């Protein structure tokens, strides 16, 4: 059983995140989306809301689980029995940052990080960009995936 942990702030979850998950699903038996608090970033969206949004998106996908965490990623990976960490790479900036973290995680716990390059259509999309647009009242529906409405009566 190959389990990948996809950790992030997901504040909010964007089309870029969704693309990485869709493309990683054929590689793993299960993907655990771990919504965490990045100590360097200020989360604006309440954690519970973020989790509910992501759960609603993957309601029909039994191979995806959504959890929250606030500890070290390798400790979480061990707890979830995930042999892999999944991350997306948008730019050289992401690459530099991710390379150091991946090396550390491998050294600490032997966990391998699997990287997927962002689709060029989404390489400019970030949660902070979405938050900024929302703060100024702009429509972000093209950047934030919305769950299919499964309850047509309400
Ligand atoms: P973190 O605070 O841990 O960076 P994020 O929610 O910003 O959390 O990102 C989680 C993961 O998703 C990271 O690996 C990030 O590089 C990736 N990611 C974010 N946006 C995109 C995007 N538009 N395309 C591809 N990967 C992305």
PDB file of N, CA and C and ligand atoms in Angstrom, residues 6-21 23 34 36-41 50 69 73 85-91 94-95 97-98 101 113-128 131, ligand 1:
ATOM      1  N   UNK A   6       0.173  14.743   1.520  1.00  0.00           N
ATOM      2  CA  UNK A   6       0.267  16.029   0.817  1.00  0.00           C
ATOM      3  C   UNK A   6       0.045  17.134   1.858  1.00  0.00           C
ATOM      4  N   UNK A   7       1.140  17.619   2.446  1.00  0.00           N
ATOM      5  CA  UNK A   7       0.990  18.618   3.501  1.00  0.00           C
ATOM      6  C   UNK A   7       1.005  20.034   2.925  1.00  0.00           C
ATOM      7  N   UNK A   8       0.276  20.923   3.568  1.00  0.00           N
ATOM      8  CA  UNK A   8       0.284  22.312   3.128  1.00  0.00           C
ATOM      9  C   UNK A   8      -0.592  23.168   4.017  1.00  0.00           C
ATOM     10  N   UNK A   9      -0.593  24.456   3.711  1.00  0.00           N
ATOM     11  CA  UNK A   9      -1.466  25.364   4.450  1.00  0.00           C
ATOM     12  C   UNK A   9      -2.863  25.370   3.824  1.00  0.00           C
ATOM     13  N   UNK A  10      -2.905  25.273   2.490  1.00  0.00           N
ATOM     14  CA  UNK A  10      -4.182  25.233   1.760  1.00  0.00           C
ATOM     15  C   UNK A  10      -5.130  26.351   2.211  1.00  0.00           C
ATOM     16  N   UNK A  11      -4.587  27.547   2.285  1.00  0.00           N
ATOM     17  CA  UNK A  11      -5.341  28.692   2.828  1.00  0.00           C
ATOM     18  C   UNK A  11      -5.533  29.773   1.777  1.00  0.00           C
ATOM     19  N   UNK A  12      -6.423  29.557   0.800  1.00  0.00           N
ATOM     20  CA  UNK A  12      -7.295  28.397   0.610  1.00  0.00           C
ATOM     21  C   UNK A  12      -6.707  27.390  -0.388  1.00  0.00           C
ATOM     22  N   UNK A  13      -7.431  26.267  -0.524  1.00  0.00           N
ATOM     23  CA  UNK A  13      -7.111  25.214  -1.495  1.00  0.00           C
ATOM     24  C   UNK A  13      -7.404  25.774  -2.890  1.00  0.00           C
ATOM     25  N   UNK A  14      -6.427  25.653  -3.801  1.00  0.00           N
ATOM     26  CA  UNK A  14      -6.586  26.282  -5.125  1.00  0.00           C
ATOM     27  C   UNK A  14      -6.629  25.246  -6.250  1.00  0.00           C
ATOM     28  N   UNK A  15      -6.868  25.740  -7.460  1.00  0.00           N
ATOM     29  CA  UNK A  15      -6.844  24.863  -8.645  1.00  0.00           C
ATOM     30  C   UNK A  15      -5.450  24.246  -8.831  1.00  0.00           C
ATOM     31  N   UNK A  16      -4.414  24.946  -8.361  1.00  0.00           N
ATOM     32  CA  UNK A  16      -3.044  24.397  -8.440  1.00  0.00           C
ATOM     33  C   UNK A  16      -2.899  23.165  -7.563  1.00  0.00           C
ATOM     34  N   UNK A  17      -3.423  23.236  -6.342  1.00  0.00           N
ATOM     35  CA  UNK A  17      -3.404  22.071  -5.443  1.00  0.00           C
ATOM     36  C   UNK A  17      -4.203  20.913  -6.056  1.00  0.00           C
ATOM     37  N   UNK A  18      -5.382  21.236  -6.585  1.00  0.00           N
ATOM     38  CA  UNK A  18      -6.263  20.201  -7.149  1.00  0.00           C
ATOM     39  C   UNK A  18      -5.578  19.491  -8.319  1.00  0.00           C
ATOM     40  N   UNK A  19      -4.835  20.259  -9.107  1.00  0.00           N
ATOM     41  CA  UNK A  19      -4.142  19.673 -10.261  1.00  0.00           C
ATOM     42  C   UNK A  19      -3.054  18.695  -9.810  1.00  0.00           C
ATOM     43  N   UNK A  20      -2.314  19.074  -8.773  1.00  0.00           N
ATOM     44  CA  UNK A  20      -1.261  18.177  -8.264  1.00  0.00           C
ATOM     45  C   UNK A  20      -1.894  16.872  -7.764  1.00  0.00           C
ATOM     46  N   UNK A  21      -2.997  16.974  -7.057  1.00  0.00           N
ATOM     47  CA  UNK A  21      -3.653  15.770  -6.532  1.00  0.00           C
ATOM     48  C   UNK A  21      -4.175  14.885  -7.662  1.00  0.00           C
ATOM     49  N   UNK A  23      -3.117  14.591 -10.619  1.00  0.00           N
ATOM     50  CA  UNK A  23      -2.018  13.953 -11.356  1.00  0.00           C
ATOM     51  C   UNK A  23      -1.248  12.954 -10.495  1.00  0.00           C
ATOM     52  N   UNK A  34      -2.961  16.905   4.320  1.00  0.00           N
ATOM     53  CA  UNK A  34      -2.780  17.333   5.713  1.00  0.00           C
ATOM     54  C   UNK A  34      -2.759  18.856   5.776  1.00  0.00           C
ATOM     55  N   UNK A  36      -2.154  22.061   7.596  1.00  0.00           N
ATOM     56  CA  UNK A  36      -1.368  22.458   8.756  1.00  0.00           C
ATOM     57  C   UNK A  36      -1.268  23.954   8.899  1.00  0.00           C
ATOM     58  N   UNK A  37      -0.702  24.340  10.025  1.00  0.00           N
ATOM     59  CA  UNK A  37      -0.433  25.755  10.232  1.00  0.00           C
ATOM     60  C   UNK A  37       1.042  25.956  10.005  1.00  0.00           C
ATOM     61  N   UNK A  38       1.364  26.682   8.931  1.00  0.00           N
ATOM     62  CA  UNK A  38       2.761  27.011   8.654  1.00  0.00           C
ATOM     63  C   UNK A  38       3.174  28.113   9.619  1.00  0.00           C
ATOM     64  N   UNK A  39       4.247  27.844  10.382  1.00  0.00           N
ATOM     65  CA  UNK A  39       4.615  28.795  11.427  1.00  0.00           C
ATOM     66  C   UNK A  39       5.064  30.137  10.849  1.00  0.00           C
ATOM     67  N   UNK A  40       5.397  30.149   9.546  1.00  0.00           N
ATOM     68  CA  UNK A  40       5.843  31.401   8.932  1.00  0.00           C
ATOM     69  C   UNK A  40       4.701  32.141   8.242  1.00  0.00           C
ATOM     70  N   UNK A  41       3.551  31.526   8.162  1.00  0.00           N
ATOM     71  CA  UNK A  41       2.443  32.164   7.457  1.00  0.00           C
ATOM     72  C   UNK A  41       1.286  32.386   8.410  1.00  0.00           C
ATOM     73  N   UNK A  50     -11.448  25.243   6.111  1.00  0.00           N
ATOM     74  CA  UNK A  50     -10.543  24.772   5.058  1.00  0.00           C
ATOM     75  C   UNK A  50     -10.724  23.275   4.855  1.00  0.00           C
ATOM     76  N   UNK A  69      -3.044  19.021  11.078  1.00  0.00           N
ATOM     77  CA  UNK A  69      -1.858  18.699  11.875  1.00  0.00           C
ATOM     78  C   UNK A  69      -1.134  19.970  12.293  1.00  0.00           C
ATOM     79  N   UNK A  73       6.306  17.373   9.861  1.00  0.00           N
ATOM     80  CA  UNK A  73       5.744  16.566   8.767  1.00  0.00           C
ATOM     81  C   UNK A  73       6.203  15.105   8.827  1.00  0.00           C
ATOM     82  N   UNK A  85       6.060  11.831   0.700  1.00  0.00           N
ATOM     83  CA  UNK A  85       5.496  13.166   0.856  1.00  0.00           C
ATOM     84  C   UNK A  85       5.322  13.703  -0.561  1.00  0.00           C
ATOM     85  N   UNK A  86       4.188  14.317  -0.825  1.00  0.00           N
ATOM     86  CA  UNK A  86       3.899  14.866  -2.154  1.00  0.00           C
ATOM     87  C   UNK A  86       3.976  16.383  -2.085  1.00  0.00           C
ATOM     88  N   UNK A  87       4.685  16.990  -3.045  1.00  0.00           N
ATOM     89  CA  UNK A  87       4.752  18.452  -3.096  1.00  0.00           C
ATOM     90  C   UNK A  87       4.720  18.910  -4.548  1.00  0.00           C
ATOM     91  N   UNK A  88       4.254  20.124  -4.762  1.00  0.00           N
ATOM     92  CA  UNK A  88       4.239  20.710  -6.104  1.00  0.00           C
ATOM     93  C   UNK A  88       5.366  21.719  -6.229  1.00  0.00           C
ATOM     94  N   UNK A  89       5.872  21.868  -7.453  1.00  0.00           N
ATOM     95  CA  UNK A  89       6.939  22.845  -7.714  1.00  0.00           C
ATOM     96  C   UNK A  89       6.464  23.815  -8.792  1.00  0.00           C
ATOM     97  N   UNK A  90       6.407  25.091  -8.442  1.00  0.00           N
ATOM     98  CA  UNK A  90       5.978  26.107  -9.417  1.00  0.00           C
ATOM     99  C   UNK A  90       7.137  26.822 -10.053  1.00  0.00           C
ATOM    100  N   UNK A  91       8.205  26.971  -9.301  1.00  0.00           N
ATOM    101  CA  UNK A  91       9.271  27.875  -9.743  1.00  0.00           C
ATOM    102  C   UNK A  91      10.591  27.476  -9.111  1.00  0.00           C
ATOM    103  N   UNK A  94      10.342  27.742  -5.362  1.00  0.00           N
ATOM    104  CA  UNK A  94       9.805  26.527  -4.725  1.00  0.00           C
ATOM    105  C   UNK A  94      10.888  25.451  -4.674  1.00  0.00           C
ATOM    106  N   UNK A  95      11.601  25.297  -5.801  1.00  0.00           N
ATOM    107  CA  UNK A  95      12.606  24.239  -5.906  1.00  0.00           C
ATOM    108  C   UNK A  95      13.652  24.339  -4.798  1.00  0.00           C
ATOM    109  N   UNK A  97      13.614  25.872  -1.929  1.00  0.00           N
ATOM    110  CA  UNK A  97      13.019  25.659  -0.611  1.00  0.00           C
ATOM    111  C   UNK A  97      12.714  24.177  -0.383  1.00  0.00           C
ATOM    112  N   UNK A  98      12.090  23.573  -1.397  1.00  0.00           N
ATOM    113  CA  UNK A  98      11.655  22.181  -1.268  1.00  0.00           C
ATOM    114  C   UNK A  98      12.829  21.212  -1.210  1.00  0.00           C
ATOM    115  N   UNK A 101      14.103  20.964   2.350  1.00  0.00           N
ATOM    116  CA  UNK A 101      13.160  20.252   3.223  1.00  0.00           C
ATOM    117  C   UNK A 101      13.140  18.761   2.898  1.00  0.00           C
ATOM    118  N   UNK A 113      10.411  12.314  -0.875  1.00  0.00           N
ATOM    119  CA  UNK A 113       9.448  13.316  -1.348  1.00  0.00           C
ATOM    120  C   UNK A 113       9.298  13.193  -2.857  1.00  0.00           C
ATOM    121  N   UNK A 114       8.074  13.149  -3.315  1.00  0.00           N
ATOM    122  CA  UNK A 114       7.768  13.059  -4.740  1.00  0.00           C
ATOM    123  C   UNK A 114       7.276  14.423  -5.199  1.00  0.00           C
ATOM    124  N   UNK A 115       7.923  14.965  -6.249  1.00  0.00           N
ATOM    125  CA  UNK A 115       7.562  16.302  -6.732  1.00  0.00           C
ATOM    126  C   UNK A 115       6.838  16.223  -8.066  1.00  0.00           C
ATOM    127  N   UNK A 116       5.853  17.067  -8.204  1.00  0.00           N
ATOM    128  CA  UNK A 116       5.179  17.206  -9.503  1.00  0.00           C
ATOM    129  C   UNK A 116       5.267  18.677  -9.898  1.00  0.00           C
ATOM    130  N   UNK A 117       5.730  18.931 -11.121  1.00  0.00           N
ATOM    131  CA  UNK A 117       5.795  20.316 -11.602  1.00  0.00           C
ATOM    132  C   UNK A 117       4.387  20.826 -11.864  1.00  0.00           C
ATOM    133  N   UNK A 118       4.162  22.068 -11.507  1.00  0.00           N
ATOM    134  CA  UNK A 118       2.838  22.630 -11.726  1.00  0.00           C
ATOM    135  C   UNK A 118       2.554  22.721 -13.223  1.00  0.00           C
ATOM    136  N   UNK A 119       1.300  22.563 -13.557  1.00  0.00           N
ATOM    137  CA  UNK A 119       0.841  22.805 -14.928  1.00  0.00           C
ATOM    138  C   UNK A 119       1.085  24.292 -15.214  1.00  0.00           C
ATOM    139  N   UNK A 120       1.661  24.632 -16.386  1.00  0.00           N
ATOM    140  CA  UNK A 120       1.930  26.045 -16.689  1.00  0.00           C
ATOM    141  C   UNK A 120       0.697  26.941 -16.529  1.00  0.00           C
ATOM    142  N   UNK A 121      -0.482  26.370 -16.697  1.00  0.00           N
ATOM    143  CA  UNK A 121      -1.708  27.174 -16.532  1.00  0.00           C
ATOM    144  C   UNK A 121      -1.903  27.644 -15.090  1.00  0.00           C
ATOM    145  N   UNK A 122      -1.274  26.922 -14.144  1.00  0.00           N
ATOM    146  CA  UNK A 122      -1.510  27.243 -12.727  1.00  0.00           C
ATOM    147  C   UNK A 122      -0.243  27.686 -11.994  1.00  0.00           C
ATOM    148  N   UNK A 123       0.854  27.816 -12.745  1.00  0.00           N
ATOM    149  CA  UNK A 123       2.138  28.088 -12.085  1.00  0.00           C
ATOM    150  C   UNK A 123       2.143  29.421 -11.336  1.00  0.00           C
ATOM    151  N   UNK A 124       1.263  30.313 -11.714  1.00  0.00           N
ATOM    152  CA  UNK A 124       1.223  31.639 -11.055  1.00  0.00           C
ATOM    153  C   UNK A 124       0.237  31.656  -9.882  1.00  0.00           C
ATOM    154  N   UNK A 125      -0.509  30.565  -9.695  1.00  0.00           N
ATOM    155  CA  UNK A 125      -1.565  30.561  -8.676  1.00  0.00           C
ATOM    156  C   UNK A 125      -0.985  30.219  -7.307  1.00  0.00           C
ATOM    157  N   UNK A 126      -1.281  31.038  -6.339  1.00  0.00           N
ATOM    158  CA  UNK A 126      -0.880  30.738  -4.959  1.00  0.00           C
ATOM    159  C   UNK A 126      -2.031  31.115  -4.031  1.00  0.00           C
ATOM    160  N   UNK A 127      -2.024  30.510  -2.848  1.00  0.00           N
ATOM    161  CA  UNK A 127      -3.070  30.834  -1.871  1.00  0.00           C
ATOM    162  C   UNK A 127      -2.980  32.300  -1.462  1.00  0.00           C
ATOM    163  N   UNK A 128      -1.747  32.817  -1.363  1.00  0.00           N
ATOM    164  CA  UNK A 128      -1.614  34.213  -0.917  1.00  0.00           C
ATOM    165  C   UNK A 128      -2.179  35.170  -1.969  1.00  0.00           C
ATOM    166  N   UNK A 131      -5.901  35.076  -1.509  1.00  0.00           N
ATOM    167  CA  UNK A 131      -6.296  35.844  -0.305  1.00  0.00           C
ATOM    168  C   UNK A 131      -6.263  37.339  -0.575  1.00  0.00           C
TER     169      UNK A 131
HETATM  170  P1  LIG B   1       2.898  25.443   2.251  1.00  0.00           P
HETATM  171  O1  LIG B   1       2.560  26.541   3.189  1.00  0.00           O
HETATM  172  O2  LIG B   1       3.311  24.175   2.935  1.00  0.00           O
HETATM  173  O3  LIG B   1       3.805  25.825   1.104  1.00  0.00           O
HETATM  174  P2  LIG B   1       0.712  25.542   0.353  1.00  0.00           P
HETATM  175  O4  LIG B   1      -0.711  25.310   0.654  1.00  0.00           O
HETATM  176  O5  LIG B   1       1.110  26.926  -0.079  1.00  0.00           O
HETATM  177  O6  LIG B   1       1.489  25.064   1.634  1.00  0.00           O
HETATM  178  O7  LIG B   1       1.213  24.534  -0.766  1.00  0.00           O
HETATM  179  C1  LIG B   1       1.132  23.135  -0.603  1.00  0.00           C
HETATM  180  C2  LIG B   1       1.850  22.442  -1.748  1.00  0.00           C
HETATM  181  O8  LIG B   1       1.182  22.723  -2.969  1.00  0.00           O
HETATM  182  C3  LIG B   1       3.292  22.922  -1.962  1.00  0.00           C
HETATM  183  O9  LIG B   1       4.079  21.834  -2.376  1.00  0.00           O
HETATM  184  C4  LIG B   1       3.168  23.918  -3.068  1.00  0.00           C
HETATM  185  O10 LIG B   1       4.379  24.029  -3.813  1.00  0.00           O
HETATM  186  C5  LIG B   1       2.077  23.282  -3.899  1.00  0.00           C
HETATM  187  N1  LIG B   1       1.371  24.261  -4.710  1.00  0.00           N
HETATM  188  C6  LIG B   1       0.743  25.383  -4.300  1.00  0.00           C
HETATM  189  N2  LIG B   1       0.210  26.052  -5.340  1.00  0.00           N
HETATM  190  C7  LIG B   1       0.516  25.326  -6.447  1.00  0.00           C
HETATM  191  C8  LIG B   1       0.286  25.496  -7.860  1.00  0.00           C
HETATM  192  N3  LIG B   1      -0.378  26.555  -8.321  1.00  0.00           N
HETATM  193  N4  LIG B   1       0.752  24.558  -8.693  1.00  0.00           N
HETATM  194  C9  LIG B   1       1.450  23.489  -8.211  1.00  0.00           C
HETATM  195  N5  LIG B   1       1.714  23.274  -6.911  1.00  0.00           N
HETATM  196  C10 LIG B   1       1.267  24.182  -6.037  1.00  0.00           C
END
